PDB file of C-alpha atoms in Angstrom:
ATOM      1  CA  UNK A   1      94.038  51.232  91.114  1.00 86.00           C
ATOM      2  CA  UNK A   2      92.755  54.590  89.967  1.00 97.00           C
ATOM      3  CA  UNK A   3      93.262  55.030  86.233  1.00 98.00           C
ATOM      4  CA  UNK A   4      94.378  58.514  85.246  1.00 98.00           C
ATOM      5  CA  UNK A   5      92.792  59.406  81.912  1.00 98.00           C
ATOM      6  CA  UNK A   6      93.322  62.032  79.256  1.00 98.00           C
ATOM      7  CA  UNK A   7      91.366  62.925  76.127  1.00 98.00           C
ATOM      8  CA  UNK A   8      92.564  64.154  72.744  1.00 98.00           C
ATOM      9  CA  UNK A   9      89.871  65.925  70.764  1.00 97.00           C
ATOM     10  CA  UNK A  10      86.686  67.567  72.006  1.00 96.00           C
ATOM     11  CA  UNK A  11      83.977  66.955  69.451  1.00 93.00           C
ATOM     12  CA  UNK A  12      80.890  64.840  70.077  1.00 92.00           C
ATOM     13  CA  UNK A  13      82.899  61.756  71.031  1.00 95.00           C
ATOM     14  CA  UNK A  14      85.327  63.665  73.243  1.00 97.00           C
ATOM     15  CA  UNK A  15      82.489  65.260  75.187  1.00 98.00           C
ATOM     16  CA  UNK A  16      80.832  61.859  75.682  1.00 98.00           C
ATOM     17  CA  UNK A  17      84.092  60.278  76.873  1.00 98.00           C
ATOM     18  CA  UNK A  18      84.582  63.157  79.317  1.00 98.00           C
ATOM     19  CA  UNK A  19      81.103  62.616  80.751  1.00 98.00           C
ATOM     20  CA  UNK A  20      81.528  58.853  81.088  1.00 98.00           C
ATOM     21  CA  UNK A  21      85.050  58.904  82.546  1.00 98.00           C
ATOM     22  CA  UNK A  22      83.722  61.130  85.322  1.00 98.00           C
ATOM     23  CA  UNK A  23      81.097  58.479  86.139  1.00 98.00           C
ATOM     24  CA  UNK A  24      83.597  55.617  86.524  1.00 98.00           C
ATOM     25  CA  UNK A  25      84.449  54.407  90.035  1.00 97.00           C
ATOM     26  CA  UNK A  26      88.087  53.737  89.130  1.00 98.00           C
ATOM     27  CA  UNK A  27      89.014  56.635  86.821  1.00 98.00           C
ATOM     28  CA  UNK A  28      89.936  60.281  87.135  1.00 98.00           C
ATOM     29  CA  UNK A  29      90.217  62.752  84.275  1.00 98.00           C
ATOM     30  CA  UNK A  30      93.524  64.619  84.166  1.00 98.00           C
ATOM     31  CA  UNK A  31      92.897  66.844  81.171  1.00 97.00           C
ATOM     32  CA  UNK A  32      91.763  67.379  77.592  1.00 98.00           C
ATOM     33  CA  UNK A  33      94.379  67.969  74.903  1.00 98.00           C
ATOM     34  CA  UNK A  34      93.176  70.257  72.145  1.00 96.00           C
ATOM     35  CA  UNK A  35      94.438  72.631  69.508  1.00 93.00           C
ATOM     36  CA  UNK A  36      91.522  74.895  70.399  1.00 92.00           C
ATOM     37  CA  UNK A  37      91.169  77.200  73.368  1.00 88.00           C
ATOM     38  CA  UNK A  38      88.103  78.336  75.256  1.00 89.00           C
ATOM     39  CA  UNK A  39      86.414  74.914  75.366  1.00 94.00           C
ATOM     40  CA  UNK A  40      83.133  74.755  77.286  1.00 95.00           C
ATOM     41  CA  UNK A  41      84.339  72.435  80.041  1.00 97.00           C
ATOM     42  CA  UNK A  42      85.546  72.534  83.632  1.00 96.00           C
ATOM     43  CA  UNK A  43      88.226  69.932  82.854  1.00 97.00           C
ATOM     44  CA  UNK A  44      91.758  71.358  82.453  1.00 97.00           C
ATOM     45  CA  UNK A  45      92.482  72.031  78.760  1.00 97.00           C
ATOM     46  CA  UNK A  46      96.077  71.482  77.677  1.00 96.00           C
ATOM     47  CA  UNK A  47      97.820  72.251  74.358  1.00 96.00           C
ATOM     48  CA  UNK A  48      97.753  69.195  72.087  1.00 96.00           C
ATOM     49  CA  UNK A  49     101.231  69.961  70.758  1.00 95.00           C
ATOM     50  CA  UNK A  50     102.640  69.644  74.297  1.00 96.00           C
ATOM     51  CA  UNK A  51     100.861  66.401  75.201  1.00 97.00           C
ATOM     52  CA  UNK A  52     104.078  64.391  75.480  1.00 97.00           C
ATOM     53  CA  UNK A  53     105.154  66.570  78.425  1.00 97.00           C
ATOM     54  CA  UNK A  54     102.297  65.018  80.438  1.00 97.00           C
ATOM     55  CA  UNK A  55     103.035  61.378  79.618  1.00 96.00           C
ATOM     56  CA  UNK A  56     103.940  60.517  83.214  1.00 96.00           C
ATOM     57  CA  UNK A  57     100.621  61.875  84.498  1.00 98.00           C
ATOM     58  CA  UNK A  58      98.303  59.744  82.357  1.00 98.00           C
ATOM     59  CA  UNK A  59      97.642  55.985  82.353  1.00 98.00           C
ATOM     60  CA  UNK A  60      95.392  55.921  79.297  1.00 98.00           C
ATOM     61  CA  UNK A  61      94.786  58.495  76.574  1.00 98.00           C
ATOM     62  CA  UNK A  62      91.473  58.403  74.696  1.00 98.00           C
ATOM     63  CA  UNK A  63      91.938  59.440  71.066  1.00 98.00           C
ATOM     64  CA  UNK A  64      88.613  61.066  70.176  1.00 98.00           C
ATOM     65  CA  UNK A  65      89.661  61.943  66.644  1.00 95.00           C
ATOM     66  CA  UNK A  66      88.141  61.457  63.212  1.00 90.00           C
ATOM     67  CA  UNK A  67      88.908  58.242  61.323  1.00 89.00           C
ATOM     68  CA  UNK A  68      89.094  59.846  57.898  1.00 83.00           C
ATOM     69  CA  UNK A  69      92.385  61.712  58.403  1.00 90.00           C
ATOM     70  CA  UNK A  70      93.092  62.548  62.067  1.00 95.00           C
ATOM     71  CA  UNK A  71      93.708  59.056  63.430  1.00 97.00           C
ATOM     72  CA  UNK A  72      95.873  57.919  60.484  1.00 96.00           C
ATOM     73  CA  UNK A  73      97.953  61.085  60.778  1.00 97.00           C
ATOM     74  CA  UNK A  74      98.166  61.499  64.564  1.00 98.00           C
ATOM     75  CA  UNK A  75      97.479  58.269  66.466  1.00 98.00           C
ATOM     76  CA  UNK A  76     100.918  56.659  66.140  1.00 98.00           C
ATOM     77  CA  UNK A  77     102.572  59.811  67.455  1.00 98.00           C
ATOM     78  CA  UNK A  78     100.505  59.647  70.634  1.00 98.00           C
ATOM     79  CA  UNK A  79     101.102  55.886  71.001  1.00 98.00           C
ATOM     80  CA  UNK A  80     104.839  56.497  71.337  1.00 98.00           C
ATOM     81  CA  UNK A  81     104.202  58.442  74.553  1.00 98.00           C
ATOM     82  CA  UNK A  82     100.953  57.046  75.981  1.00 98.00           C
ATOM     83  CA  UNK A  83      98.814  53.952  76.277  1.00 98.00           C
ATOM     84  CA  UNK A  84      96.024  54.878  73.861  1.00 98.00           C
ATOM     85  CA  UNK A  85      92.503  53.853  72.879  1.00 98.00           C
ATOM     86  CA  UNK A  86      90.979  54.805  69.535  1.00 98.00           C
ATOM     87  CA  UNK A  87      87.767  54.186  67.586  1.00 97.00           C
ATOM     88  CA  UNK A  88      89.270  53.871  64.104  1.00 97.00           C
ATOM     89  CA  UNK A  89      86.454  52.555  61.916  1.00 92.00           C
ATOM     90  CA  UNK A  90      87.754  52.148  58.372  1.00 91.00           C
ATOM     91  CA  UNK A  91      87.319  48.363  58.352  1.00 92.00           C
ATOM     92  CA  UNK A  92      89.438  47.620  55.285  1.00 93.00           C
ATOM     93  CA  UNK A  93      92.423  49.550  56.636  1.00 96.00           C
ATOM     94  CA  UNK A  94      92.358  48.231  60.220  1.00 97.00           C
ATOM     95  CA  UNK A  95      95.153  45.670  59.588  1.00 98.00           C
ATOM     96  CA  UNK A  96      97.446  48.469  58.405  1.00 98.00           C
ATOM     97  CA  UNK A  97      96.421  50.684  61.319  1.00 98.00           C
ATOM     98  CA  UNK A  98      97.105  47.823  63.742  1.00 98.00           C
ATOM     99  CA  UNK A  99     100.582  47.323  62.309  1.00 98.00           C
ATOM    100  CA  UNK A 100     101.446  51.026  62.545  1.00 98.00           C
ATOM    101  CA  UNK A 101     100.094  51.346  66.081  1.00 98.00           C
ATOM    102  CA  UNK A 102     101.840  48.157  67.179  1.00 98.00           C
ATOM    103  CA  UNK A 103     105.213  49.490  66.069  1.00 98.00           C
ATOM    104  CA  UNK A 104     104.650  52.873  67.729  1.00 98.00           C
ATOM    105  CA  UNK A 105     103.349  51.419  71.000  1.00 98.00           C
ATOM    106  CA  UNK A 106     106.190  48.912  71.292  1.00 98.00           C
ATOM    107  CA  UNK A 107     108.694  51.686  70.620  1.00 98.00           C
ATOM    108  CA  UNK A 108     107.325  53.608  73.590  1.00 98.00           C
ATOM    109  CA  UNK A 109     106.566  50.618  75.818  1.00 98.00           C
ATOM    110  CA  UNK A 110     102.809  51.161  75.752  1.00 98.00           C
ATOM    111  CA  UNK A 111      99.552  49.453  74.763  1.00 98.00           C
ATOM    112  CA  UNK A 112      97.519  50.758  71.809  1.00 99.00           C
ATOM    113  CA  UNK A 113      93.903  49.560  71.943  1.00 98.00           C
ATOM    114  CA  UNK A 114      92.513  50.107  68.454  1.00 98.00           C
ATOM    115  CA  UNK A 115      89.124  50.185  66.739  1.00 98.00           C
ATOM    116  CA  UNK A 116      86.928  50.100  69.832  1.00 98.00           C
ATOM    117  CA  UNK A 117      83.305  51.225  69.792  1.00 96.00           C
ATOM    118  CA  UNK A 118      80.447  49.130  68.485  1.00 95.00           C
ATOM    119  CA  UNK A 119      81.395  48.422  64.862  1.00 94.00           C
ATOM    120  CA  UNK A 120      84.241  47.792  64.760  1.00 96.00           C
ATOM    121  CA  UNK A 121      84.181  46.811  68.413  1.00 98.00           C
ATOM    122  CA  UNK A 122      81.283  44.975  70.034  1.00 98.00           C
ATOM    123  CA  UNK A 123      79.939  43.804  66.665  1.00 98.00           C
ATOM    124  CA  UNK A 124      83.405  42.408  65.884  1.00 98.00           C
ATOM    125  CA  UNK A 125      83.331  40.273  69.033  1.00 98.00           C
ATOM    126  CA  UNK A 126      79.810  39.081  68.290  1.00 98.00           C
ATOM    127  CA  UNK A 127      80.665  38.162  64.704  1.00 98.00           C
ATOM    128  CA  UNK A 128      83.520  35.955  65.895  1.00 98.00           C
ATOM    129  CA  UNK A 129      81.468  34.440  68.727  1.00 98.00           C
ATOM    130  CA  UNK A 130      78.433  33.764  66.545  1.00 97.00           C
ATOM    131  CA  UNK A 131      80.429  32.221  63.710  1.00 98.00           C
ATOM    132  CA  UNK A 132      82.353  29.980  66.122  1.00 98.00           C
ATOM    133  CA  UNK A 133      79.126  28.246  67.183  1.00 97.00           C
ATOM    134  CA  UNK A 134      78.234  26.814  63.783  1.00 97.00           C
ATOM    135  CA  UNK A 135      80.169  24.426  61.498  1.00 97.00           C
ATOM    136  CA  UNK A 136      78.913  26.389  58.466  1.00 96.00           C
ATOM    137  CA  UNK A 137      77.649  29.733  59.739  1.00 97.00           C
ATOM    138  CA  UNK A 138      75.541  32.139  57.723  1.00 96.00           C
ATOM    139  CA  UNK A 139      76.247  35.624  59.034  1.00 97.00           C
ATOM    140  CA  UNK A 140      75.003  39.089  58.152  1.00 97.00           C
ATOM    141  CA  UNK A 141      75.627  42.483  59.716  1.00 96.00           C
ATOM    142  CA  UNK A 142      73.151  45.348  59.369  1.00 97.00           C
ATOM    143  CA  UNK A 143      73.754  48.934  60.425  1.00 94.00           C
ATOM    144  CA  UNK A 144      71.160  51.551  61.261  1.00 94.00           C
ATOM    145  CA  UNK A 145      68.897  53.202  60.885  1.00 92.00           C
ATOM    146  CA  UNK A 146      71.148  55.840  62.283  1.00 94.00           C
ATOM    147  CA  UNK A 147      73.782  58.513  62.013  1.00 91.00           C
ATOM    148  CA  UNK A 148      77.334  57.285  61.423  1.00 87.00           C
ATOM    149  CA  UNK A 149      79.990  59.426  63.095  1.00 79.00           C
ATOM    150  CA  UNK A 150      82.853  58.162  60.933  1.00 81.00           C
ATOM    151  CA  UNK A 151      80.972  58.581  57.664  1.00 91.00           C
ATOM    152  CA  UNK A 152      79.644  61.975  58.726  1.00 92.00           C
ATOM    153  CA  UNK A 153      83.195  63.056  59.500  1.00 88.00           C
ATOM    154  CA  UNK A 154      84.225  61.895  56.015  1.00 93.00           C
ATOM    155  CA  UNK A 155      81.411  63.963  54.480  1.00 97.00           C
ATOM    156  CA  UNK A 156      82.499  67.055  56.373  1.00 95.00           C
ATOM    157  CA  UNK A 157      86.052  66.655  55.042  1.00 94.00           C
ATOM    158  CA  UNK A 158      84.866  67.135  51.448  1.00 97.00           C
ATOM    159  CA  UNK A 159      85.848  70.596  50.157  1.00 97.00           C
ATOM    160  CA  UNK A 160      82.878  72.948  50.106  1.00 97.00           C
ATOM    161  CA  UNK A 161      80.862  71.149  52.802  1.00 98.00           C
ATOM    162  CA  UNK A 162      79.993  73.496  55.650  1.00 97.00           C
ATOM    163  CA  UNK A 163      77.905  71.026  57.647  1.00 97.00           C
ATOM    164  CA  UNK A 164      77.012  67.426  56.931  1.00 97.00           C
ATOM    165  CA  UNK A 165      75.704  64.158  58.333  1.00 96.00           C
ATOM    166  CA  UNK A 166      75.260  60.655  56.929  1.00 96.00           C
ATOM    167  CA  UNK A 167      72.558  58.121  57.801  1.00 96.00           C
ATOM    168  CA  UNK A 168      72.806  54.381  57.140  1.00 95.00           C
ATOM    169  CA  UNK A 169      69.460  52.684  56.486  1.00 96.00           C
ATOM    170  CA  UNK A 170      69.130  48.871  56.368  1.00 96.00           C
ATOM    171  CA  UNK A 171      66.556  46.858  54.451  1.00 93.00           C
ATOM    172  CA  UNK A 172      63.981  45.288  56.793  1.00 93.00           C
ATOM    173  CA  UNK A 173      63.369  42.596  54.187  1.00 94.00           C
ATOM    174  CA  UNK A 174      67.057  41.677  54.193  1.00 95.00           C
ATOM    175  CA  UNK A 175      67.090  41.432  58.004  1.00 95.00           C
ATOM    176  CA  UNK A 176      64.093  39.092  57.881  1.00 94.00           C
ATOM    177  CA  UNK A 177      65.817  36.917  55.259  1.00 95.00           C
ATOM    178  CA  UNK A 178      68.953  36.694  57.419  1.00 95.00           C
ATOM    179  CA  UNK A 179      66.923  35.637  60.459  1.00 94.00           C
ATOM    180  CA  UNK A 180      65.365  32.883  58.365  1.00 92.00           C
ATOM    181  CA  UNK A 181      68.794  31.618  57.332  1.00 92.00           C
ATOM    182  CA  UNK A 182      68.490  32.906  53.767  1.00 93.00           C
ATOM    183  CA  UNK A 183      71.143  35.611  53.904  1.00 94.00           C
ATOM    184  CA  UNK A 184      73.815  34.040  51.711  1.00 94.00           C
ATOM    185  CA  UNK A 185      73.275  36.459  48.821  1.00 94.00           C
ATOM    186  CA  UNK A 186      72.971  39.562  50.993  1.00 95.00           C
ATOM    187  CA  UNK A 187      75.869  42.001  50.934  1.00 92.00           C
ATOM    188  CA  UNK A 188      76.426  45.152  52.935  1.00 88.00           C
ATOM    189  CA  UNK A 189      75.981  47.264  49.818  1.00 91.00           C
ATOM    190  CA  UNK A 190      72.810  45.495  48.689  1.00 91.00           C
ATOM    191  CA  UNK A 191      71.155  45.625  52.121  1.00 94.00           C
ATOM    192  CA  UNK A 192      71.775  49.287  52.952  1.00 95.00           C
ATOM    193  CA  UNK A 193      71.461  52.750  51.501  1.00 95.00           C
ATOM    194  CA  UNK A 194      73.361  55.809  52.640  1.00 96.00           C
ATOM    195  CA  UNK A 195      71.742  59.237  52.813  1.00 97.00           C
ATOM    196  CA  UNK A 196      73.772  62.402  53.286  1.00 98.00           C
ATOM    197  CA  UNK A 197      72.423  65.810  54.285  1.00 98.00           C
ATOM    198  CA  UNK A 198      74.761  68.648  53.448  1.00 98.00           C
ATOM    199  CA  UNK A 199      74.891  72.408  53.850  1.00 98.00           C
ATOM    200  CA  UNK A 200      76.965  73.970  51.056  1.00 97.00           C
ATOM    201  CA  UNK A 201      76.975  76.702  48.447  1.00 96.00           C
ATOM    202  CA  UNK A 202      74.948  75.806  45.364  1.00 95.00           C
ATOM    203  CA  UNK A 203      77.934  76.239  43.070  1.00 95.00           C
ATOM    204  CA  UNK A 204      79.668  73.335  44.858  1.00 96.00           C
ATOM    205  CA  UNK A 205      76.788  70.831  44.749  1.00 98.00           C
ATOM    206  CA  UNK A 206      77.857  68.775  41.724  1.00 97.00           C
ATOM    207  CA  UNK A 207      81.485  68.439  42.853  1.00 97.00           C
ATOM    208  CA  UNK A 208      80.450  67.553  46.412  1.00 98.00           C
ATOM    209  CA  UNK A 209      78.019  64.890  45.207  1.00 98.00           C
ATOM    210  CA  UNK A 210      80.691  63.337  42.997  1.00 97.00           C
ATOM    211  CA  UNK A 211      83.293  63.390  45.784  1.00 98.00           C
ATOM    212  CA  UNK A 212      80.965  61.734  48.302  1.00 98.00           C
ATOM    213  CA  UNK A 213      79.375  59.062  46.114  1.00 97.00           C
ATOM    214  CA  UNK A 214      82.717  57.890  44.724  1.00 97.00           C
ATOM    215  CA  UNK A 215      84.639  57.984  48.022  1.00 96.00           C
ATOM    216  CA  UNK A 216      86.400  54.612  48.421  1.00 92.00           C
ATOM    217  CA  UNK A 217      85.940  52.616  51.638  1.00 84.00           C
ATOM    218  CA  UNK A 218      83.123  54.892  52.835  1.00 91.00           C
ATOM    219  CA  UNK A 219      80.474  55.327  50.104  1.00 95.00           C
ATOM    220  CA  UNK A 220      81.434  53.381  46.996  1.00 92.00           C
ATOM    221  CA  UNK A 221      79.757  50.963  46.111  1.00 90.00           C
ATOM    222  CA  UNK A 222      76.731  51.756  48.307  1.00 94.00           C
ATOM    223  CA  UNK A 223      73.627  53.412  46.915  1.00 94.00           C
ATOM    224  CA  UNK A 224      74.248  56.921  48.193  1.00 97.00           C
ATOM    225  CA  UNK A 225      72.008  59.980  47.955  1.00 97.00           C
ATOM    226  CA  UNK A 226      73.198  63.478  48.785  1.00 98.00           C
ATOM    227  CA  UNK A 227      70.549  65.969  49.888  1.00 98.00           C
ATOM    228  CA  UNK A 228      71.452  69.649  50.011  1.00 98.00           C
ATOM    229  CA  UNK A 229      69.551  71.545  52.667  1.00 98.00           C
ATOM    230  CA  UNK A 230      69.565  74.920  54.362  1.00 97.00           C
ATOM    231  CA  UNK A 231      71.318  75.793  57.590  1.00 97.00           C
ATOM    232  CA  UNK A 232      67.905  76.142  59.223  1.00 97.00           C
ATOM    233  CA  UNK A 233      66.828  72.639  58.129  1.00 97.00           C
ATOM    234  CA  UNK A 234      70.083  71.186  59.395  1.00 97.00           C
ATOM    235  CA  UNK A 235      69.597  72.807  62.808  1.00 96.00           C
ATOM    236  CA  UNK A 236      65.985  71.666  62.987  1.00 96.00           C
ATOM    237  CA  UNK A 237      66.199  68.089  61.726  1.00 95.00           C
ATOM    238  CA  UNK A 238      69.736  66.729  62.110  1.00 95.00           C
ATOM    239  CA  UNK A 239      70.972  67.347  65.657  1.00 92.00           C
ATOM    240  CA  UNK A 240      70.126  63.939  67.111  1.00 91.00           C
ATOM    241  CA  UNK A 241      72.564  61.035  66.849  1.00 91.00           C
ATOM    242  CA  UNK A 242      70.643  57.744  67.009  1.00 93.00           C
ATOM    243  CA  UNK A 243      72.048  54.521  65.616  1.00 95.00           C
ATOM    244  CA  UNK A 244      71.992  50.759  66.035  1.00 95.00           C
ATOM    245  CA  UNK A 245      72.185  47.522  64.146  1.00 97.00           C
ATOM    246  CA  UNK A 246      72.095  43.731  64.092  1.00 97.00           C
ATOM    247  CA  UNK A 247      74.568  40.870  63.794  1.00 98.00           C
ATOM    248  CA  UNK A 248      72.599  37.782  62.717  1.00 97.00           C
ATOM    249  CA  UNK A 249      74.282  34.355  62.631  1.00 98.00           C
ATOM    250  CA  UNK A 250      72.479  31.118  61.831  1.00 96.00           C
ATOM    251  CA  UNK A 251      73.316  27.581  60.839  1.00 96.00           C
ATOM    252  CA  UNK A 252      72.611  23.880  61.020  1.00 95.00           C
ATOM    253  CA  UNK A 253      73.749  21.977  64.108  1.00 96.00           C
ATOM    254  CA  UNK A 254      73.626  18.402  62.849  1.00 95.00           C
ATOM    255  CA  UNK A 255      69.925  18.376  62.077  1.00 95.00           C
ATOM    256  CA  UNK A 256      68.582  21.292  64.102  1.00 96.00           C
ATOM    257  CA  UNK A 257      68.729  24.931  63.056  1.00 94.00           C
ATOM    258  CA  UNK A 258      69.560  27.789  65.417  1.00 95.00           C
ATOM    259  CA  UNK A 259      70.145  31.504  65.138  1.00 95.00           C
ATOM    260  CA  UNK A 260      71.975  34.037  67.283  1.00 97.00           C
ATOM    261  CA  UNK A 261      71.266  37.763  67.028  1.00 97.00           C
ATOM    262  CA  UNK A 262      73.006  40.686  68.703  1.00 97.00           C
ATOM    263  CA  UNK A 263      71.030  43.941  68.561  1.00 97.00           C
ATOM    264  CA  UNK A 264      71.876  47.516  69.483  1.00 97.00           C
ATOM    265  CA  UNK A 265      69.377  50.367  69.723  1.00 96.00           C
ATOM    266  CA  UNK A 266      71.214  53.579  70.518  1.00 96.00           C
ATOM    267  CA  UNK A 267      69.657  56.913  71.371  1.00 94.00           C
ATOM    268  CA  UNK A 268      73.094  58.530  71.193  1.00 94.00           C
ATOM    269  CA  UNK A 269      75.775  57.063  68.959  1.00 92.00           C
ATOM    270  CA  UNK A 270      78.633  59.085  70.533  1.00 92.00           C
ATOM    271  CA  UNK A 271      77.562  58.197  74.077  1.00 96.00           C
ATOM    272  CA  UNK A 272      77.528  54.465  73.338  1.00 96.00           C
ATOM    273  CA  UNK A 273      80.736  54.596  71.306  1.00 96.00           C
ATOM    274  CA  UNK A 274      82.332  56.422  74.235  1.00 98.00           C
ATOM    275  CA  UNK A 275      81.020  53.787  76.672  1.00 98.00           C
ATOM    276  CA  UNK A 276      82.811  51.071  74.724  1.00 98.00           C
ATOM    277  CA  UNK A 277      85.946  53.181  74.360  1.00 98.00           C
ATOM    278  CA  UNK A 278      86.081  53.869  78.104  1.00 98.00           C
ATOM    279  CA  UNK A 279      85.614  50.182  78.982  1.00 98.00           C
ATOM    280  CA  UNK A 280      88.445  49.203  76.645  1.00 98.00           C
ATOM    281  CA  UNK A 281      90.494  52.030  78.112  1.00 98.00           C
ATOM    282  CA  UNK A 282      90.248  50.270  81.463  1.00 98.00           C
ATOM    283  CA  UNK A 283      91.465  47.074  79.808  1.00 98.00           C
ATOM    284  CA  UNK A 284      94.346  48.892  78.103  1.00 98.00           C
ATOM    285  CA  UNK A 285      95.540  50.413  81.380  1.00 98.00           C
ATOM    286  CA  UNK A 286      95.387  47.013  83.076  1.00 98.00           C
ATOM    287  CA  UNK A 287      97.323  45.310  80.277  1.00 98.00           C
ATOM    288  CA  UNK A 288      99.996  48.014  80.456  1.00 98.00           C
ATOM    289  CA  UNK A 289     100.196  47.551  84.247  1.00 98.00           C
ATOM    290  CA  UNK A 290     100.777  43.831  83.620  1.00 97.00           C
ATOM    291  CA  UNK A 291     103.780  44.688  81.469  1.00 98.00           C
ATOM    292  CA  UNK A 292     102.227  44.168  78.036  1.00 98.00           C
ATOM    293  CA  UNK A 293     103.036  46.378  75.050  1.00 98.00           C
ATOM    294  CA  UNK A 294     101.881  46.723  71.466  1.00 98.00           C
ATOM    295  CA  UNK A 295      98.573  47.052  69.644  1.00 98.00           C
ATOM    296  CA  UNK A 296      95.458  45.108  70.642  1.00 98.00           C
ATOM    297  CA  UNK A 297      92.055  44.728  68.998  1.00 98.00           C
ATOM    298  CA  UNK A 298      88.846  43.959  70.871  1.00 98.00           C
ATOM    299  CA  UNK A 299      89.209  40.301  69.812  1.00 98.00           C
ATOM    300  CA  UNK A 300      92.311  39.958  71.971  1.00 98.00           C
ATOM    301  CA  UNK A 301      90.886  41.269  75.256  1.00 98.00           C
ATOM    302  CA  UNK A 302      89.331  39.082  77.949  1.00 98.00           C
ATOM    303  CA  UNK A 303      85.885  40.444  78.948  1.00 98.00           C
ATOM    304  CA  UNK A 304      86.709  40.675  82.657  1.00 98.00           C
ATOM    305  CA  UNK A 305      89.345  43.328  81.901  1.00 98.00           C
ATOM    306  CA  UNK A 306      86.578  45.692  80.775  1.00 98.00           C
ATOM    307  CA  UNK A 307      84.731  45.699  84.080  1.00 98.00           C
ATOM    308  CA  UNK A 308      85.399  47.734  87.216  1.00 98.00           C
ATOM    309  CA  UNK A 309      84.192  44.696  89.184  1.00 97.00           C
ATOM    310  CA  UNK A 310      86.865  42.195  90.252  1.00 96.00           C
ATOM    311  CA  UNK A 311      87.199  38.821  88.530  1.00 97.00           C
ATOM    312  CA  UNK A 312      86.212  36.744  91.583  1.00 98.00           C
ATOM    313  CA  UNK A 313      82.991  38.736  91.998  1.00 98.00           C
ATOM    314  CA  UNK A 314      82.233  38.470  88.262  1.00 98.00           C
ATOM    315  CA  UNK A 315      82.607  34.691  88.460  1.00 98.00           C
ATOM    316  CA  UNK A 316      80.259  34.502  91.466  1.00 98.00           C
ATOM    317  CA  UNK A 317      77.740  36.837  89.879  1.00 98.00           C
ATOM    318  CA  UNK A 318      77.766  36.117  86.171  1.00 97.00           C
ATOM    319  CA  UNK A 319      79.207  32.679  85.424  1.00 96.00           C
TER     320      UNK A 319
END
């Protein structure tokens, strides 16, 4: 079947989803819902406040919204009218988000695929898979070096910030220790630093630094540095969006030691996040077509549902 797709939001992620949906053999893009007008796109732009009027025209709606405030405030409303896919990335609050989206999706008879992307998302799957292989697994996750979209969005929400990005930088020594099976004492906070680059008026610097470094769930308790730079520096040095990371799992297998590592090296964080979101959008549309409703995480989705290739061919080719 051809999956009719819509997009809410047209920032970096929304533009990447638009590009990738148009490359899929089994999808067509119906429109972009936005509160803005005059978007630089040839896709039809529709008013976000009237999205529900188009529910019958769309099989899956990609929520390309910020995790800090937009998804918590808006996602459930869309899930009552559409099968949705989001990239909510506040790890500690995902259980609450799942519960809220489950209730909304069941109310409307839809599927809500939550927290797709690469972490949460592909890294989540690899953490579960890696840990399942060992009776007593030692597992560590490292992020970066790269620009985090969710954390950058959180920085930009701080009053006084005109432009801002956040980079996560892992310790190479900690990665080496994890590979050697000596990662038991490593924590996310001890193995990473966060660096923020912000454009703001000088009078706001102290308050902005305090707001960022003490922000729960995003920056506390990480070692966080806030650099204030000029508009010109921001334009020159902070337009790229690389990212990546490692999930390292090791353990003893009854006398022999093994390790499993999943690695991502991303030239464009939004492009890769969008690639995962689009694949899980295909799965969401298929689950809805099978009569399922409610919220789903990436842990609950069979891999074959992500692929445009049929199951029989996947078995012949890849099993």
